[in-house]
Amino acid sequence: MRRIYSDYAYGPGPRTNCFWDESALAFDWPEMDGDARADLCIIGAGFTGVNAAISAAQSGAAVIVLEAETPGWGASGRNGGFCCLGGGLPERAKLTQRFGEASARAYHNAELSAVSHVADLLSTYGIDADVHSDGETQLAHKPSRMGELEASARDFERTYGKPARILRAADLAEAGLDGPFHGAVSIPTGFALNPRKYIDGILQVARDLGVRIMARSPATGLSRQSGEWHVVTPKGTVRADKALIATNGYSSEDLPDWMAARYMPTQSTIVVTRPLTGDEIQAQGWTSQQMSYDTRHLLHYFRLMPDNRFLIGMRGGLTATPGSEARARANVRKNLAQMFPAWAEVEITHQWSGMVCLSPKFLPFAGEVPEHPGLLAGFAYHGNGVAMASYMGHLLGRLAVGERAEIIPDAIRADPGRFPLGRARRAVMPPAYARFWLQDL
Ligand SMILES: Cc1cc2nc3c(=O)[nH]c(=O)nc-3n(C[C@H](O)[C@H](O)[C@H](O)COP(=O)(O)OP(=O)(O)OC[C@H]3O[C@@H](n4cnc5c(N)ncnc54)[C@H](O)[C@@H]3O)c2cc1C
C-alpha cells in the first residue's frame, strides 16, 4: 500500500484515547484465513463499507468485508458525530453551471436523504446512539460574517425548502448559545450521535444478514482476472464479481492505481472534557445541546453531549508524527479555553485525531471506477461523512447488486479528477491553511 502520510498516521497513535472507544462493543471478528468467493468484496469497514454490505446482503448477495484494522477503526469510529447535510463543499452556482439544475437538485436531495437514511437505520434496527440536537447551528465568529449567514439562511430555504432560523447576537444567551459569537443560523435538519454506537449497531445488522466481516485483513493487492476481482490479503485471496473501495482518508495510491492523487486525506482533531457540572455549564452560558460550528474556513465544531461532556474539534496537524499530534491536541485545548473561558481549567479526559478526505472538485465520489468493470468506490466526504458516507455506501451496495448507476446523482458519479503534484500533493495544504487563517481573522 502506497500512502501519502508517514506510517504514524495509519497506526494507533492518533486514535489513542478516543472517547467513543469507551462505548465500543466487544466483537470478536475473524481474520481472513484462506481463499474465499463472494458476490461482493468490500475493502474498508467504516460507514461506507458497512452500509454497502447491508444493502447488498439485503438483496441476497454474498458479501465479504475486509478491514485492515478492526471495523470502525478509521474515521467512522472517531468522528464528531454530526449527522448533517454536507459531504461536499460545492458552490451552488458552480454545481448548477457544471451539471445543470436537475443534477444540482439531485445532489441536494441526496444530502437530505443521507440524514434520513441514518435516522431510519437507527429507528428500524433500534440502535440507541445517544442522539440529540434539533438540526444544527452555525455561529458567526465575527460581525461581518452575519451577513453571509443571513444569505446562507435564504439559500438553505431555497435549496432545501425548509425554514432556517436567524438568531441575533442578543438572542444567543437566551438560546443557551452564549460565547464569542455575533449571531447564528439554525437549520432544522440533522442530529448528533455517538458514532461508535452507530457503527457497532450497523455492524451487528450486517453480521446478522450473513455478511462476513474480517478484521486485521488488509487488502494488499487488487487485480482483474478471468472476469473476477481478486483481492489479496496476507493470508488469502477473495475472488468476487464486484469489489468496492471504501477506504476514504485511509486510501492508498495503488489500490487501484486509479486512486492516485484523486483524494486528499487531511487530519481533524477532537478533545472531550469530563462531564461539566450544572454550575460550570451556567457559568459559560452554553447550556444548549445543539450541535454547532462556527463560520471560520478552518472551523470549530462543538457540542454539549447528553452526559454534559463538551466535545470540540478542529483541523489537525499538517504532518503526522507524535510531536505534531501532541501540538494538534494542545491547539484544540487552547482554542477551547479561548472560546469557552469558563471551562479553560476543566480537565480534558479524551483527545484524538483522524483522517477526513477531500477531492479536487470538492465533491464526494461514489460510483463505478472508470474503465474498471465491476469495481466501485466511495470516498471524499469532506469531513461530513456520517450521513453522506452512510448513504453513498447504501447506494453503492444497491449498485453492486444490479441497480442502475443513475441512483447516484451525476455530480457524485463524475470523475473527481486529480490533485496537482501527485504523491507530493500535501504541499498544497500549508499555503491553503495560511490563506484560510488570514481570511478567518
Ligand atoms: C476527527 C474527525 C471528526 C469528524 N467529524 C465528523 C462529523 O462530526 N460529522 C461528519 O459527518 N463527518 C465527520 N468526520 C468524517 C467522517 O467520519 C468520515 O467522512 C466517514 O467516517 C468516512 O467513512 P468511510 O467508511 O468512508 O471511511 P473510514 O471510516 O475512514 O473507513 C475506512 C476504513 O478502511 C480501512 N482500510 C484502509 N485501507 C485498507 C485496506 N487496504 N484493506 C482493508 N481495509 C483498509 C481503514 O482501516 C478504515 O477503517 C470526521 C472525521 C474525523 C477523522
Short mmCIF file of C-alpha atoms and ligand atoms in Angstrom, two decimals:
data_model
loop_
_atom_site.label_atom_id
_atom_site.label_comp_id
_atom_site.label_asym_id
_atom_site.label_seq_id
_atom_site.Cartn_x
_atom_site.Cartn_y
_atom_site.Cartn_z
CA MET A 1 0.00 0.00 0.00
CA ARG A 2 1.42 3.37 -1.04
CA ARG A 3 0.03 6.11 1.17
CA ILE A 4 0.88 9.77 1.37
CA TYR A 5 1.44 10.34 5.10
CA SER A 6 4.05 8.75 7.33
CA ASP A 7 3.17 5.39 8.90
CA TYR A 8 2.26 7.16 12.16
CA ALA A 9 -0.97 8.45 10.58
CA TYR A 10 -2.10 4.90 9.88
CA GLY A 11 -1.13 3.45 13.25
CA PRO A 12 -2.59 3.57 16.76
CA GLY A 13 -1.00 6.92 17.79
CA PRO A 14 -3.60 9.44 16.52
CA ARG A 15 -6.60 7.42 17.72
CA THR A 16 -5.22 6.69 21.22
CA ASN A 17 -7.59 7.99 23.92
CA CYS A 18 -10.64 8.26 21.66
CA PHE A 19 -13.73 8.82 23.82
CA TRP A 20 -16.00 6.63 21.69
CA ASP A 21 -13.89 3.54 22.37
CA GLU A 22 -15.41 3.54 25.88
CA SER A 23 -18.79 2.60 24.43
CA ALA A 24 -17.43 0.09 21.87
CA LEU A 25 -18.96 -3.38 21.86
CA ALA A 26 -16.54 -6.28 22.30
CA PHE A 27 -16.79 -8.02 18.93
CA ASP A 28 -14.51 -10.90 18.10
CA TRP A 29 -14.04 -10.53 14.35
CA PRO A 30 -12.20 -13.29 12.49
CA GLU A 31 -9.19 -12.72 10.24
CA MET A 32 -9.25 -13.61 6.57
CA ASP A 33 -7.55 -17.00 6.51
CA GLY A 34 -7.54 -18.98 3.25
CA ASP A 35 -9.27 -18.22 -0.05
CA ALA A 36 -12.94 -17.37 -0.46
CA ARG A 37 -15.53 -16.48 -3.09
CA ALA A 38 -18.15 -13.70 -2.81
CA ASP A 39 -20.52 -11.70 -4.98
CA LEU A 40 -19.13 -8.51 -3.49
CA CYS A 41 -15.84 -7.87 -1.69
CA ILE A 42 -15.67 -4.59 0.23
CA ILE A 43 -12.37 -3.05 1.29
CA GLY A 44 -12.81 -0.95 4.44
CA ALA A 45 -15.32 -1.37 7.29
CA GLY A 46 -16.47 2.16 8.02
CA PHE A 47 -19.83 3.80 7.28
CA THR A 48 -19.36 3.40 3.51
CA GLY A 49 -18.34 -0.25 3.58
CA VAL A 50 -20.80 -1.44 6.23
CA ASN A 51 -23.78 0.36 4.69
CA ALA A 52 -22.88 -1.12 1.29
CA ALA A 53 -22.62 -4.56 2.85
CA ILE A 54 -26.07 -4.24 4.42
CA SER A 55 -27.87 -3.14 1.26
CA ALA A 56 -26.15 -5.76 -0.93
CA ALA A 57 -26.80 -8.53 1.60
CA GLN A 58 -30.45 -7.48 1.88
CA SER A 59 -30.72 -8.30 -1.84
CA GLY A 60 -29.27 -11.75 -1.23
CA ALA A 61 -25.63 -11.09 -2.21
CA ALA A 62 -22.79 -12.97 -0.53
CA VAL A 63 -20.59 -10.21 0.89
CA ILE A 64 -17.12 -10.23 2.43
CA VAL A 65 -15.77 -7.09 4.10
CA LEU A 66 -12.01 -6.79 4.59
CA GLU A 67 -10.81 -4.35 7.24
CA ALA A 68 -7.10 -3.65 7.73
CA GLU A 69 -7.54 -2.98 11.46
CA THR A 70 -10.87 -3.57 13.22
CA PRO A 71 -14.27 -2.42 11.90
CA GLY A 72 -14.87 1.25 12.65
CA TRP A 73 -11.13 1.83 13.23
CA GLY A 74 -10.98 4.65 10.64
CA ALA A 75 -12.85 7.95 10.71
CA SER A 76 -16.20 6.22 11.27
CA GLY A 77 -15.29 5.24 14.82
CA ARG A 78 -13.63 8.51 15.77
CA ASN A 79 -15.57 11.45 14.31
CA GLY A 80 -17.54 14.26 15.94
CA GLY A 81 -20.89 12.53 15.45
CA PHE A 82 -22.53 15.36 13.49
CA CYS A 83 -25.05 13.65 11.24
CA CYS A 84 -25.73 16.57 8.95
CA LEU A 85 -26.00 17.97 5.46
CA GLY A 86 -22.76 18.10 3.52
CA GLY A 87 -20.44 15.60 2.02
CA GLY A 88 -19.00 18.10 -0.41
CA LEU A 89 -18.27 21.79 -0.50
CA PRO A 90 -19.65 22.76 -3.91
CA GLU A 91 -20.84 26.27 -4.61
CA ARG A 92 -24.46 26.02 -5.69
CA ALA A 93 -23.96 28.18 -8.77
CA LYS A 94 -20.95 26.16 -9.91
CA LEU A 95 -22.76 22.89 -9.32
CA THR A 96 -25.68 24.09 -11.46
CA GLN A 97 -23.36 25.51 -14.11
CA ARG A 98 -21.41 22.26 -14.39
CA PHE A 99 -24.17 19.67 -14.09
CA GLY A 100 -27.43 21.55 -14.74
CA GLU A 101 -30.36 22.48 -12.50
CA ALA A 102 -31.82 18.97 -12.22
CA SER A 103 -28.50 17.40 -11.23
CA ALA A 104 -27.82 20.12 -8.66
CA ARG A 105 -31.24 19.41 -7.19
CA ALA A 106 -30.49 15.67 -7.16
CA TYR A 107 -27.26 16.39 -5.28
CA HIS A 108 -29.06 18.42 -2.60
CA ASN A 109 -31.83 15.82 -2.34
CA ALA A 110 -29.12 13.22 -1.72
CA GLU A 111 -27.82 15.33 1.18
CA LEU A 112 -31.30 15.30 2.75
CA SER A 113 -31.77 11.59 2.03
CA ALA A 114 -28.43 10.88 3.66
CA VAL A 115 -29.56 12.32 7.01
CA SER A 116 -32.91 10.48 6.79
CA HIS A 117 -31.09 7.27 5.87
CA VAL A 118 -29.14 7.27 9.13
CA ALA A 119 -32.25 8.21 11.16
CA ASP A 120 -34.12 5.32 9.51
CA LEU A 121 -31.33 2.84 10.26
CA LEU A 122 -31.31 3.87 13.91
CA SER A 123 -35.07 3.52 14.26
CA THR A 124 -35.50 0.39 12.09
CA TYR A 125 -32.86 -1.55 13.99
CA GLY A 126 -33.42 0.02 17.41
CA ILE A 127 -29.87 1.36 17.63
CA ASP A 128 -29.52 3.65 20.65
CA ALA A 129 -26.76 6.07 19.62
CA ASP A 130 -27.29 8.83 22.23
CA VAL A 131 -28.98 11.06 19.67
CA HIS A 132 -29.52 14.73 20.47
CA SER A 133 -29.72 18.18 18.83
CA ASP A 134 -32.54 19.68 16.86
CA GLY A 135 -30.87 20.29 13.49
CA GLU A 136 -27.62 22.25 13.61
CA THR A 137 -26.48 25.80 14.22
CA GLN A 138 -23.75 27.86 12.59
CA LEU A 139 -22.40 30.77 14.62
CA ALA A 140 -20.82 33.96 13.28
CA HIS A 141 -17.29 34.26 14.70
CA LYS A 142 -17.07 37.92 13.66
CA PRO A 143 -19.76 40.54 12.96
CA SER A 144 -19.05 40.68 9.23
CA ARG A 145 -19.97 37.01 8.87
CA MET A 146 -23.55 37.65 9.97
CA GLY A 147 -24.45 38.97 6.51
CA GLU A 148 -23.09 35.78 4.94
CA LEU A 149 -25.05 33.70 7.43
CA GLU A 150 -28.28 35.51 6.55
CA ALA A 151 -27.59 34.86 2.88
CA SER A 152 -26.91 31.21 3.69
CA ALA A 153 -30.24 31.01 5.55
CA ARG A 154 -32.06 32.27 2.42
CA ASP A 155 -30.03 29.88 0.30
CA PHE A 156 -30.90 26.99 2.62
CA GLU A 157 -34.63 27.76 2.34
CA ARG A 158 -34.42 27.96 -1.47
CA THR A 159 -32.31 24.83 -1.80
CA TYR A 160 -33.94 22.51 0.71
CA GLY A 161 -37.44 24.00 1.03
CA LYS A 162 -37.27 24.20 4.82
CA PRO A 163 -37.20 27.24 7.12
CA ALA A 164 -33.93 28.42 8.67
CA ARG A 165 -33.94 30.44 11.89
CA ILE A 166 -31.78 33.53 12.30
CA LEU A 167 -30.59 34.36 15.81
CA ARG A 168 -29.19 37.82 16.51
CA ALA A 169 -26.28 38.29 18.92
CA ALA A 170 -28.76 39.42 21.58
CA ASP A 171 -30.76 36.17 21.20
CA LEU A 172 -27.85 33.80 21.77
CA ALA A 173 -27.73 33.81 25.58
CA GLU A 174 -31.42 33.02 25.82
CA ALA A 175 -30.94 30.16 23.35
CA GLY A 176 -28.17 28.76 25.59
CA LEU A 177 -25.52 29.56 22.95
CA ASP A 178 -23.53 32.20 24.81
CA GLY A 179 -19.96 32.61 23.64
CA PRO A 180 -17.74 34.74 21.41
CA PHE A 181 -20.36 34.85 18.65
CA HIS A 182 -22.22 37.57 16.78
CA GLY A 183 -25.37 35.75 15.74
CA ALA A 184 -26.29 32.40 14.27
CA VAL A 185 -28.44 30.45 11.84
CA SER A 186 -30.17 27.23 12.86
CA ILE A 187 -31.44 24.76 10.31
CA PRO A 188 -33.92 22.01 11.20
CA THR A 189 -32.02 19.15 9.52
CA GLY A 190 -29.55 16.82 11.23
CA PHE A 191 -28.79 15.43 14.65
CA ALA A 192 -25.80 14.37 16.71
CA LEU A 193 -24.93 10.81 17.70
CA ASN A 194 -22.31 8.60 19.27
CA PRO A 195 -20.59 7.32 16.09
CA ARG A 196 -19.24 4.20 17.81
CA LYS A 197 -22.71 3.13 18.88
CA TYR A 198 -23.96 3.77 15.35
CA ILE A 199 -21.20 1.80 13.61
CA ASP A 200 -21.41 -1.03 16.13
CA GLY A 201 -25.18 -1.14 15.63
CA ILE A 202 -24.91 -1.46 11.86
CA LEU A 203 -22.06 -3.97 12.16
CA GLN A 204 -24.46 -6.19 14.11
CA VAL A 205 -27.09 -5.71 11.41
CA ALA A 206 -24.58 -6.69 8.70
CA ARG A 207 -23.39 -9.70 10.66
CA ASP A 208 -26.98 -10.86 11.24
CA LEU A 209 -27.57 -10.62 7.48
CA GLY A 210 -24.73 -13.07 6.93
CA VAL A 211 -22.03 -10.60 5.86
CA ARG A 212 -18.55 -11.99 6.59
CA ILE A 213 -16.55 -9.20 8.24
CA MET A 214 -12.81 -9.80 8.55
CA ALA A 215 -10.57 -7.75 10.85
CA ARG A 216 -6.78 -7.39 10.64
CA SER A 217 -7.10 -8.36 6.98
CA PRO A 218 -5.66 -5.58 4.81
CA ALA A 219 -6.19 -5.78 1.07
CA THR A 220 -2.67 -5.62 -0.31
CA GLY A 221 -3.44 -6.27 -3.96
CA LEU A 222 -6.34 -5.92 -6.36
CA SER A 223 -6.47 -7.29 -9.89
CA ARG A 224 -9.00 -8.37 -12.51
CA GLN A 225 -8.56 -11.96 -13.65
CA SER A 226 -10.94 -14.04 -15.80
CA GLY A 227 -13.81 -11.61 -15.22
CA GLU A 228 -13.44 -11.56 -11.42
CA TRP A 229 -11.79 -9.24 -8.93
CA HIS A 230 -9.03 -10.85 -6.91
CA VAL A 231 -8.49 -9.08 -3.59
CA VAL A 232 -5.30 -10.29 -1.97
CA THR A 233 -4.74 -10.26 1.80
CA PRO A 234 -1.71 -11.60 3.73
CA LYS A 235 -3.41 -14.95 4.39
CA GLY A 236 -5.78 -15.48 1.49
CA THR A 237 -7.47 -14.09 -1.61
CA VAL A 238 -11.11 -13.17 -2.09
CA ARG A 239 -12.49 -13.68 -5.60
CA ALA A 240 -15.59 -11.62 -6.29
CA ASP A 241 -17.76 -10.40 -9.17
CA LYS A 242 -17.70 -6.90 -7.75
CA ALA A 243 -15.32 -5.07 -5.45
CA LEU A 244 -15.81 -1.80 -3.57
CA ILE A 245 -13.08 0.56 -2.37
CA ALA A 246 -14.39 2.09 0.87
CA THR A 247 -11.16 3.37 2.39
CA ASN A 248 -11.72 7.18 2.25
CA GLY A 249 -8.95 9.09 4.10
CA TYR A 250 -7.06 5.83 4.67
CA SER A 251 -6.88 5.03 0.94
CA SER A 252 -3.74 4.01 -0.93
CA GLU A 253 -2.39 5.39 -4.20
CA ASP A 254 -2.25 1.92 -5.74
CA LEU A 255 -5.47 0.24 -4.63
CA PRO A 256 -6.10 0.59 -7.54
CA ASP A 257 -3.68 2.92 -9.42
CA TRP A 258 -6.75 4.97 -10.46
CA MET A 259 -6.94 6.30 -6.87
CA ALA A 260 -3.56 8.04 -7.16
CA ALA A 261 -3.95 11.77 -6.39
CA ARG A 262 -7.76 11.59 -6.58
CA TYR A 263 -8.16 12.06 -2.81
CA MET A 264 -6.53 14.26 -0.19
CA PRO A 265 -6.51 12.98 3.38
CA THR A 266 -6.34 15.76 5.98
CA GLN A 267 -6.40 15.47 9.73
CA SER A 268 -9.02 16.61 12.19
CA THR A 269 -8.52 16.62 15.98
CA ILE A 270 -11.07 16.41 18.79
CA VAL A 271 -10.94 16.90 22.57
CA VAL A 272 -13.63 15.96 25.11
CA THR A 273 -13.94 17.29 28.68
CA ARG A 274 -15.05 15.44 31.76
CA PRO A 275 -18.81 15.88 32.47
CA LEU A 276 -19.39 19.52 33.38
CA THR A 277 -21.38 20.38 36.47
CA GLY A 278 -24.60 22.37 36.22
CA ASP A 279 -22.82 25.40 37.72
CA GLU A 280 -19.99 25.17 35.19
CA ILE A 281 -22.46 25.00 32.33
CA GLN A 282 -24.33 28.03 33.66
CA ALA A 283 -21.07 29.94 34.18
CA GLN A 284 -20.26 29.69 30.48
CA GLY A 285 -23.85 30.20 29.34
CA TRP A 286 -23.56 27.39 26.78
CA THR A 287 -26.45 25.27 28.02
CA SER A 288 -27.82 24.03 24.70
CA GLN A 289 -27.22 20.55 23.30
CA GLN A 290 -27.41 21.94 19.78
CA MET A 291 -24.60 20.65 17.53
CA SER A 292 -22.80 23.73 16.33
CA TYR A 293 -19.94 25.06 14.26
CA ASP A 294 -18.58 28.48 13.51
CA THR A 295 -18.13 30.50 10.33
CA ARG A 296 -14.36 30.06 10.08
CA HIS A 297 -12.99 28.37 6.96
CA LEU A 298 -10.87 26.39 9.41
CA LEU A 299 -13.94 25.80 11.50
CA HIS A 300 -14.52 24.62 15.04
CA TYR A 301 -17.30 22.07 15.58
CA PHE A 302 -18.65 21.55 19.08
CA ARG A 303 -21.49 20.21 21.15
CA LEU A 304 -22.53 19.62 24.74
CA MET A 305 -23.29 15.92 24.90
CA PRO A 306 -26.13 14.25 26.84
CA ASP A 307 -23.75 13.33 29.69
CA ASN A 308 -22.63 17.01 29.93
CA ARG A 309 -19.18 16.40 28.45
CA PHE A 310 -18.20 19.06 25.92
CA LEU A 311 -16.73 17.94 22.58
CA ILE A 312 -14.83 20.32 20.32
CA GLY A 313 -12.91 19.58 17.14
CA MET A 314 -10.99 21.47 14.50
CA ARG A 315 -8.36 20.94 11.83
CA GLY A 316 -5.46 18.75 12.90
CA GLY A 317 -1.77 18.77 12.04
CA LEU A 318 -0.30 19.03 8.57
CA THR A 319 2.16 16.25 9.30
CA ALA A 320 1.68 13.04 11.24
CA THR A 321 4.28 12.44 13.95
CA PRO A 322 3.98 12.05 17.72
CA GLY A 323 5.12 15.68 18.03
CA SER A 324 2.62 17.10 15.52
CA GLU A 325 -0.16 15.06 17.13
CA ALA A 326 0.70 16.49 20.56
CA ARG A 327 0.73 20.01 19.09
CA ALA A 328 -2.63 19.48 17.33
CA ARG A 329 -4.22 18.31 20.59
CA ALA A 330 -2.72 21.26 22.51
CA ASN A 331 -4.03 23.62 19.84
CA VAL A 332 -7.61 22.36 20.25
CA ARG A 333 -7.30 22.68 24.04
CA LYS A 334 -6.08 26.27 23.57
CA ASN A 335 -8.98 27.09 21.25
CA LEU A 336 -11.46 25.58 23.72
CA ALA A 337 -10.05 27.77 26.50
CA GLN A 338 -10.21 30.90 24.32
CA MET A 339 -13.74 30.33 23.09
CA PHE A 340 -15.24 29.00 26.33
CA PRO A 341 -13.10 30.64 29.04
CA ALA A 342 -15.24 29.37 31.94
CA TRP A 343 -14.05 25.88 31.01
CA ALA A 344 -10.39 26.76 30.48
CA GLU A 345 -9.30 24.77 33.53
CA VAL A 346 -11.72 21.85 33.14
CA GLU A 347 -9.99 18.51 32.78
CA ILE A 348 -9.75 17.14 29.23
CA THR A 349 -10.25 13.40 29.51
CA HIS A 350 -10.04 12.38 25.85
CA GLN A 351 -8.31 13.63 22.71
CA TRP A 352 -7.60 12.04 19.37
CA SER A 353 -7.25 12.65 15.61
CA GLY A 354 -8.20 11.01 12.34
CA MET A 355 -8.30 11.45 8.58
CA VAL A 356 -11.04 13.18 6.64
CA CYS A 357 -10.83 13.20 2.86
CA LEU A 358 -11.16 15.88 0.17
CA SER A 359 -11.42 15.65 -3.61
CA PRO A 360 -10.07 18.08 -6.23
CA LYS A 361 -13.53 19.44 -7.11
CA PHE A 362 -14.85 19.41 -3.53
CA LEU A 363 -17.48 16.78 -4.35
CA PRO A 364 -17.78 13.28 -2.96
CA PHE A 365 -17.24 10.40 -5.36
CA ALA A 366 -19.43 7.29 -5.43
CA GLY A 367 -19.89 5.03 -8.40
CA GLU A 368 -18.11 2.77 -10.82
CA VAL A 369 -14.41 3.35 -11.28
CA PRO A 370 -13.99 4.34 -14.94
CA GLU A 371 -12.53 1.59 -17.13
CA HIS A 372 -12.62 -0.94 -14.27
CA PRO A 373 -15.73 -3.06 -14.86
CA GLY A 374 -17.27 -4.25 -11.62
CA LEU A 375 -15.08 -2.04 -9.44
CA LEU A 376 -16.87 0.56 -7.30
CA ALA A 377 -15.55 3.26 -4.98
CA GLY A 378 -16.96 5.74 -2.48
CA PHE A 379 -14.83 8.45 -0.84
CA ALA A 380 -14.19 12.18 -0.23
CA TYR A 381 -16.96 13.31 2.08
CA HIS A 382 -15.10 16.46 3.13
CA GLY A 383 -15.35 15.86 6.86
CA ASN A 384 -19.12 15.31 6.58
CA GLY A 385 -19.44 11.59 6.08
CA VAL A 386 -21.61 10.41 8.96
CA ALA A 387 -24.66 10.91 6.77
CA MET A 388 -23.14 11.04 3.27
CA ALA A 389 -20.75 8.06 3.56
CA SER A 390 -23.62 6.03 5.01
CA TYR A 391 -25.96 6.94 2.19
CA MET A 392 -23.37 6.54 -0.55
CA GLY A 393 -22.44 3.16 0.92
CA HIS A 394 -26.12 2.20 0.82
CA LEU A 395 -26.43 3.24 -2.84
CA LEU A 396 -23.15 1.55 -3.79
CA GLY A 397 -24.41 -1.68 -2.25
CA ARG A 398 -27.50 -1.43 -4.43
CA LEU A 399 -25.36 -0.67 -7.48
CA ALA A 400 -23.36 -3.80 -6.74
CA VAL A 401 -26.48 -5.93 -6.97
CA GLY A 402 -27.57 -4.54 -10.32
CA GLU A 403 -29.32 -1.20 -9.73
CA ARG A 404 -28.87 1.49 -12.38
CA ALA A 405 -25.88 3.82 -11.97
CA GLU A 406 -28.34 6.77 -12.07
CA ILE A 407 -29.47 6.13 -8.47
CA ILE A 408 -26.33 8.12 -7.60
CA PRO A 409 -26.51 11.80 -8.64
CA ASP A 410 -24.35 12.71 -11.70
CA ALA A 411 -22.35 15.22 -9.67
CA ILE A 412 -21.24 12.42 -7.35
CA ARG A 413 -20.59 9.86 -10.10
CA ALA A 414 -18.39 12.26 -12.07
CA ASP A 415 -14.67 11.51 -12.10
CA PRO A 416 -13.21 13.62 -9.29
CA GLY A 417 -10.03 14.33 -11.27
CA ARG A 418 -6.56 14.52 -9.78
CA PHE A 419 -4.83 16.93 -7.41
CA PRO A 420 -1.64 18.50 -8.75
CA LEU A 421 1.75 17.26 -7.55
CA GLY A 422 0.81 13.57 -7.29
CA ARG A 423 2.18 11.95 -4.16
CA ALA A 424 3.62 15.30 -3.06
CA ARG A 425 0.15 16.91 -3.15
CA ARG A 426 0.06 17.59 0.58
CA ALA A 427 2.34 20.53 -0.26
CA VAL A 428 -0.76 22.49 -1.34
CA MET A 429 -2.18 22.35 2.19
CA PRO A 430 0.12 24.72 4.18
CA PRO A 431 -0.49 27.69 1.87
CA ALA A 432 -4.22 26.88 1.74
CA TYR A 433 -4.42 26.76 5.54
CA ALA A 434 -2.43 30.00 5.79
CA ARG A 435 -4.84 31.72 3.39
CA PHE A 436 -7.88 30.44 5.32
CA TRP A 437 -6.32 31.50 8.61
CA LEU A 438 -5.88 35.06 7.29
CA GLN A 439 -9.45 35.14 5.96
CA ASP A 440 -10.73 33.98 9.34
CA LEU A 441 -9.09 36.85 11.28
C1 LIG B 1 -11.76 13.64 13.82
C2 LIG B 1 -12.87 13.50 12.81
C3 LIG B 1 -14.08 14.16 13.01
C4 LIG B 1 -15.11 14.03 12.09
N1 LIG B 1 -16.32 14.56 12.39
C5 LIG B 1 -17.37 14.36 11.57
C6 LIG B 1 -18.66 14.79 11.94
O1 LIG B 1 -18.89 15.29 13.03
N2 LIG B 1 -19.66 14.61 11.04
C7 LIG B 1 -19.47 14.01 9.84
O2 LIG B 1 -20.42 13.89 9.06
N3 LIG B 1 -18.25 13.53 9.50
C8 LIG B 1 -17.21 13.67 10.34
N4 LIG B 1 -15.99 13.17 10.00
C9 LIG B 1 -15.84 12.46 8.73
C10 LIG B 1 -16.43 11.06 8.76
O3 LIG B 1 -16.04 10.40 9.93
C11 LIG B 1 -15.98 10.28 7.51
O4 LIG B 1 -16.35 11.00 6.35
C12 LIG B 1 -16.60 8.91 7.43
O5 LIG B 1 -16.44 8.20 8.62
C13 LIG B 1 -15.96 8.13 6.27
O6 LIG B 1 -16.38 6.79 6.36
P1 LIG B 1 -15.69 5.71 5.44
O7 LIG B 1 -16.34 4.42 5.75
O8 LIG B 1 -15.75 6.15 4.02
O9 LIG B 1 -14.15 5.73 5.86
P2 LIG B 1 -13.44 5.31 7.21
O10 LIG B 1 -14.38 5.27 8.35
O11 LIG B 1 -12.22 6.12 7.36
O12 LIG B 1 -13.07 3.79 6.95
C14 LIG B 1 -12.08 3.39 6.04
C15 LIG B 1 -11.54 2.07 6.54
O13 LIG B 1 -10.76 1.47 5.50
C16 LIG B 1 -9.76 0.71 6.15
N5 LIG B 1 -8.72 0.42 5.15
C17 LIG B 1 -7.87 1.29 4.56
N6 LIG B 1 -7.09 0.63 3.68
C18 LIG B 1 -7.45 -0.69 3.73
C19 LIG B 1 -7.00 -1.85 3.07
N7 LIG B 1 -6.04 -1.80 2.15
N8 LIG B 1 -7.59 -3.03 3.35
C20 LIG B 1 -8.60 -3.10 4.27
N9 LIG B 1 -9.05 -2.00 4.94
C21 LIG B 1 -8.49 -0.81 4.67
C22 LIG B 1 -9.30 1.60 7.28
O14 LIG B 1 -8.63 0.86 8.28
C23 LIG B 1 -10.62 2.20 7.75
O15 LIG B 1 -11.16 1.51 8.85
C24 LIG B 1 -14.93 13.28 10.89
C25 LIG B 1 -13.72 12.62 10.69
C26 LIG B 1 -12.70 12.72 11.63
C27 LIG B 1 -11.43 11.98 11.39
#
